[in-house]
Coordinates of C-alpha atoms in Angstrom, one line a residue:
Chain Z
M1 CA 108.0 128.7 143.4
Y2 CA 106.9 130.6 140.3
N3 CA 103.7 130.5 138.4
V4 CA 104.3 131.3 134.7
K5 CA 101.7 132.0 132.0
V6 CA 102.9 131.7 128.4
Y7 CA 100.8 132.8 125.5
V8 CA 101.7 131.6 122.0
T9 CA 100.0 133.2 118.9
Y10 CA 100.5 133.2 115.2
K11 CA 102.7 136.1 114.0
D12 CA 100.6 139.0 112.6
S13 CA 101.8 138.1 109.1
V14 CA 100.4 134.6 109.3
L15 CA 96.8 134.0 108.4
D16 CA 94.9 132.4 111.3
P17 CA 92.0 130.4 109.5
Q18 CA 90.7 129.1 112.9
G19 CA 90.4 132.7 114.2
E20 CA 88.7 133.8 110.9
A21 CA 86.2 131.0 111.2
V22 CA 85.3 131.9 114.8
K23 CA 85.1 135.6 113.8
G24 CA 82.5 134.6 111.2
A25 CA 80.5 132.8 113.8
V26 CA 80.6 135.7 116.1
H27 CA 79.4 138.0 113.3
R28 CA 76.5 135.5 112.7
L29 CA 75.7 135.9 116.4
G30 CA 75.1 139.5 115.7
F31 CA 78.3 141.0 117.1
E32 CA 79.3 142.8 113.9
E33 CA 81.6 145.2 115.9
I34 CA 84.2 142.4 116.4
S35 CA 86.9 143.2 113.9
E36 CA 89.5 140.5 114.6
I37 CA 89.8 137.2 116.5
R38 CA 93.1 135.3 116.6
I39 CA 93.4 132.0 118.4
G40 CA 96.5 131.1 120.4
K41 CA 97.7 128.7 123.0
Y42 CA 98.0 129.2 126.7
F43 CA 100.4 127.3 129.0
D44 CA 100.2 127.5 132.8
I45 CA 103.6 126.4 134.1
K46 CA 104.8 125.9 137.7
V47 CA 108.5 126.3 138.2
H48 CA 110.7 125.5 141.2
Q49 CA 113.7 127.7 142.0
T50 CA 116.0 127.8 138.9
A51 CA 119.7 128.0 138.7
Q52 CA 119.5 130.3 135.7
P53 CA 117.4 133.4 135.7
I54 CA 113.8 132.2 135.2
E55 CA 113.3 134.4 132.1
T56 CA 116.2 132.5 130.5
V57 CA 114.6 129.1 131.3
I58 CA 111.2 130.1 130.0
E59 CA 112.5 131.7 126.8
A60 CA 114.6 128.6 126.1
I61 CA 111.5 126.3 126.5
C62 CA 109.4 128.7 124.3
D63 CA 112.0 128.9 121.6
K64 CA 112.8 125.2 121.5
L65 CA 109.3 123.7 122.0
L66 CA 106.3 125.8 122.9
A67 CA 106.4 128.1 119.9
N68 CA 107.6 127.5 116.3
V69 CA 109.3 130.8 115.7
N70 CA 108.8 130.4 112.0
M71 CA 105.2 131.2 112.4
E72 CA 104.5 132.0 116.0
T73 CA 105.4 134.6 118.6
Y74 CA 105.0 134.4 122.4
R75 CA 104.8 136.5 125.5
Y76 CA 104.8 135.4 129.2
E77 CA 104.0 136.6 132.7
I78 CA 106.0 135.4 135.7
M79 CA 104.4 135.6 139.2
E80 CA 106.3 134.6 142.3
E81 CA 104.4 132.6 144.8
V82 CA 105.3 132.4 148.4
Chain E
M1 CA 120.0 99.5 100.1
K2 CA 118.7 99.3 103.7
F3 CA 116.1 101.8 104.9
A4 CA 114.9 102.6 108.4
V5 CA 111.2 103.4 108.7
I6 CA 110.8 105.4 111.9
V7 CA 107.8 104.6 114.0
F8 CA 106.4 107.2 116.4
P9 CA 103.4 106.8 118.7
G10 CA 100.6 107.7 116.3
S11 CA 102.4 107.0 113.0
N12 CA 99.9 105.3 110.6
C13 CA 101.7 105.3 107.3
D14 CA 104.7 103.3 108.5
M15 CA 103.5 100.0 107.0
D16 CA 102.8 101.7 103.6
L17 CA 106.4 102.9 103.4
L18 CA 107.7 99.5 104.5
C19 CA 105.6 97.7 101.9
A20 CA 106.5 100.1 99.1
V21 CA 110.2 99.6 99.7
K22 CA 110.3 95.9 100.6
D23 CA 107.5 94.3 98.6
I24 CA 107.3 96.5 95.5
L25 CA 110.9 97.8 95.2
G26 CA 112.6 94.7 96.7
E27 CA 115.0 96.6 98.9
E28 CA 115.6 96.1 102.6
A29 CA 113.6 98.0 105.2
E30 CA 113.1 97.8 108.9
Y31 CA 110.9 99.6 111.5
V32 CA 112.9 101.6 114.1
R33 CA 111.1 102.9 117.1
H34 CA 111.1 106.5 118.2
D35 CA 113.0 105.7 121.4
A36 CA 115.8 103.7 119.8
D37 CA 119.2 105.3 119.9
S38 CA 121.0 104.0 116.8
L39 CA 120.6 104.0 113.1
A40 CA 123.9 102.1 112.6
G41 CA 123.8 100.0 109.4
F42 CA 121.0 101.9 107.7
D43 CA 121.6 103.6 104.3
G44 CA 118.6 105.9 104.4
V45 CA 115.7 107.0 106.6
L46 CA 112.0 107.2 105.8
I47 CA 109.7 109.2 108.2
P48 CA 106.1 108.2 107.8
G49 CA 102.8 110.1 107.9
G50 CA 100.3 109.9 110.7
F51 CA 99.7 111.8 113.9
S52 CA 102.9 111.5 115.9
Y53 CA 102.1 112.2 119.6
G54 CA 98.5 112.9 118.6
D55 CA 99.6 116.2 116.9
Y56 CA 99.6 117.7 120.5
L57 CA 101.2 121.1 120.7
R58 CA 101.9 121.3 116.9
C59 CA 102.3 118.6 114.3
G60 CA 105.7 117.1 114.6
A61 CA 106.8 119.3 117.5
I62 CA 107.0 116.6 120.1
A63 CA 108.3 113.9 117.7
R64 CA 111.2 116.2 117.0
F65 CA 112.5 115.5 120.5
S66 CA 112.4 111.7 120.2
T67 CA 115.6 109.9 121.0
I68 CA 116.0 108.7 117.4
I69 CA 115.9 112.2 115.9
S70 CA 119.6 112.9 116.8
E71 CA 120.5 109.8 114.7
V72 CA 118.3 111.0 111.8
I73 CA 120.2 114.3 112.0
R74 CA 123.5 112.4 112.0
L75 CA 122.6 110.5 108.9
A76 CA 121.4 113.7 107.2
D77 CA 124.7 115.3 108.0
E78 CA 126.5 112.3 106.5
G79 CA 124.6 113.0 103.3
K80 CA 122.4 109.9 103.4
P81 CA 118.9 110.2 102.0
V82 CA 116.3 111.2 104.5
F83 CA 112.6 111.4 103.3
G84 CA 109.6 112.6 105.2
T85 CA 106.1 112.5 103.9
C86 CA 103.1 114.3 105.5
N87 CA 103.7 114.2 109.2
G88 CA 107.2 113.2 108.3
F89 CA 107.6 116.5 106.5
Q90 CA 106.2 118.3 109.5
I91 CA 108.7 116.6 111.7
L92 CA 111.6 117.5 109.4
T93 CA 110.7 121.1 109.5
E94 CA 110.3 121.1 113.3
A95 CA 113.8 119.4 113.5
G96 CA 115.3 122.2 111.5
L97 CA 116.4 119.7 108.7
L98 CA 114.1 121.6 106.3
P99 CA 113.2 125.3 106.3
G100 CA 109.7 126.7 106.8
T101 CA 106.7 125.2 108.5
L102 CA 103.2 123.7 107.7
L103 CA 100.2 125.7 108.7
R104 CA 96.5 124.6 109.0
N105 CA 94.9 124.1 105.5
E106 CA 93.5 127.5 104.4
S107 CA 90.0 125.9 104.0
L108 CA 90.3 124.4 107.6
H109 CA 89.2 121.1 106.0
F110 CA 91.0 117.9 106.2
I111 CA 91.7 116.9 102.6
C112 CA 92.0 113.4 101.3
K113 CA 92.2 113.0 97.6
T114 CA 94.5 112.5 94.6
V115 CA 96.2 115.6 93.5
Q116 CA 98.2 116.5 90.4
L117 CA 101.8 117.4 91.1
Q118 CA 104.4 119.0 88.9
V119 CA 108.0 117.8 89.1
V120 CA 109.8 121.2 89.0
N121 CA 113.2 119.8 89.8
N122 CA 114.2 116.4 88.5
Q123 CA 117.9 116.9 89.3
T124 CA 117.6 115.5 92.8
N125 CA 118.4 112.1 94.2
F126 CA 114.7 111.6 94.8
T127 CA 113.3 112.7 91.4
S128 CA 115.8 111.8 88.7
E129 CA 113.4 109.1 87.3
Y130 CA 110.9 111.8 86.4
Q131 CA 110.8 114.2 83.5
L132 CA 111.2 117.9 84.2
D133 CA 107.8 119.5 84.5
E134 CA 106.1 116.1 84.3
V135 CA 102.7 116.1 86.0
I136 CA 102.1 113.1 88.3
Q137 CA 99.3 111.9 90.5
L138 CA 99.7 111.2 94.2
P139 CA 97.3 111.1 97.1
V140 CA 97.3 113.7 99.9
A141 CA 95.6 113.3 103.3
H142 CA 96.3 116.1 105.7
G143 CA 94.8 118.9 107.8
E144 CA 98.0 121.0 108.1
G145 CA 99.8 121.0 104.8
N146 CA 99.9 124.6 104.0
Y147 CA 103.6 125.3 103.5
Y148 CA 104.8 128.7 104.8
C149 CA 108.1 130.4 105.1
D150 CA 109.3 134.0 105.2
E151 CA 110.3 135.9 102.1
A152 CA 114.1 135.5 102.5
T153 CA 113.7 131.7 102.9
L154 CA 111.5 131.6 99.8
E155 CA 114.1 133.4 97.8
T156 CA 116.8 131.0 99.0
L157 CA 114.6 128.0 98.1
K158 CA 114.1 129.4 94.6
E159 CA 117.8 130.3 94.1
N160 CA 118.9 126.8 95.1
Q161 CA 116.2 125.0 93.2
Q162 CA 115.0 123.5 96.5
I163 CA 111.4 123.5 95.4
V164 CA 110.9 120.0 94.0
F165 CA 107.2 119.4 93.7
T166 CA 104.4 122.0 93.2
Y167 CA 100.6 121.4 93.1
A168 CA 99.6 121.7 89.4
Y169 CA 96.3 123.3 88.4
D170 CA 94.8 123.3 91.9
N171 CA 96.4 124.1 95.3
P172 CA 94.5 122.0 97.9
N173 CA 95.8 123.6 101.1
G174 CA 96.8 127.2 100.3
S175 CA 100.5 126.6 100.4
L176 CA 102.9 129.3 99.4
E177 CA 103.7 129.3 95.7
N178 CA 101.9 126.0 95.4
I179 CA 104.8 124.2 97.2
A180 CA 104.2 120.5 97.8
G181 CA 107.7 119.3 98.5
I182 CA 111.1 120.8 99.1
V183 CA 114.7 119.5 99.5
N184 CA 117.5 120.8 101.8
E185 CA 120.4 122.8 100.4
K186 CA 122.6 119.7 100.2
G187 CA 119.9 117.8 98.4
N188 CA 119.7 114.7 100.6
V189 CA 116.7 115.6 102.8
L190 CA 113.3 115.8 101.1
G191 CA 109.9 116.5 102.7
M192 CA 106.6 116.6 100.9
M193 CA 102.9 116.5 101.9
P194 CA 101.7 114.0 99.2
H195 CA 102.3 110.2 99.7
P196 CA 104.4 108.6 97.0
E197 CA 104.3 105.3 99.0
R198 CA 100.5 105.1 98.4
A199 CA 100.9 105.1 94.7
V200 CA 103.3 102.3 93.9
E201 CA 101.1 99.9 92.0
S202 CA 98.2 100.2 89.6
L203 CA 95.9 98.6 92.2
L204 CA 96.3 101.7 94.3
G205 CA 95.2 104.0 91.4
S206 CA 98.6 105.3 90.4
E207 CA 102.1 104.0 90.0
D208 CA 103.6 107.5 89.9
G209 CA 105.2 107.2 93.3
L210 CA 107.3 104.2 92.4
R211 CA 109.8 106.2 90.5
F212 CA 110.4 108.4 93.6
F213 CA 111.7 105.4 95.5
K214 CA 113.5 104.0 92.4
S215 CA 115.3 107.4 92.1
I216 CA 116.6 107.1 95.7
V217 CA 117.9 103.6 95.2
K218 CA 119.4 104.2 91.8
N219 CA 121.3 107.4 92.9
Y220 CA 122.5 105.7 96.1
G221 CA 123.9 102.9 94.0
K222 CA 125.6 105.4 91.7
A223 CA 127.1 107.3 94.7
R224 CA 128.5 104.1 96.1
A225 CA 130.0 103.1 92.8
N226 CA 131.7 106.5 92.5
A227 CA 133.0 106.4 96.1

């Protein structure tokens, strides 16, 4: 069994208006030192033993569904559970 | 001409499309469910606005994997007219039938109002009843209508005259180059954020959307006569 964490975020070139709005609120809280906030999505996925390498499976799911590669990028962490 | 109006869980403009085509235009139209597996017998496809699958994950991302989409792609490949408005536009981009994507409105606000649109290409099967550069009025209602694509895609869109509608005077959502609607390279798949089906009789405040549907029917008739 694997435990996979996938993080999807806008590409750096894409404006993240939600992140900008939250950053504005953080500044109003008084934390002026915060220079950037970007909001993304987090997926916690449990995977049984796979026929293909698990990286191949996860990347296929990300490319096809979890991320829209026109505007988003993703990274993932795979942990094996015993 | 017989249209399929695809209905997803969460579609809410399906009836508007059906009424526009059947009641106002006098053509045939039927609802087809997202989990149906055939579009046999249909001459064109209309993908409505709404919130398919609750906009979970991303607008249109889950609808794109509905059973019926492979049939929509088949009809698009056959050159039949495929039209998506609002969430329908989002689904067409997610399905790869149109380039680019729709981001959250720059203002973060959901916008619901009538906008002025410029017809920048009237040489398509969807816009031949308009004058070039004519300014028309159609309603918009969306939270994620900010069209975005990379520079290379934008160049291709311009080279092939794929940009069909732009927001005139005022860009409500921050979309790239004021883009409101685009067509695919072959010219038979069109997606736009505004709703022509909500502007088909004077009672609705504008009749400017009627010529959009008239164009589709007229050009389909012409194509059949030439076949």
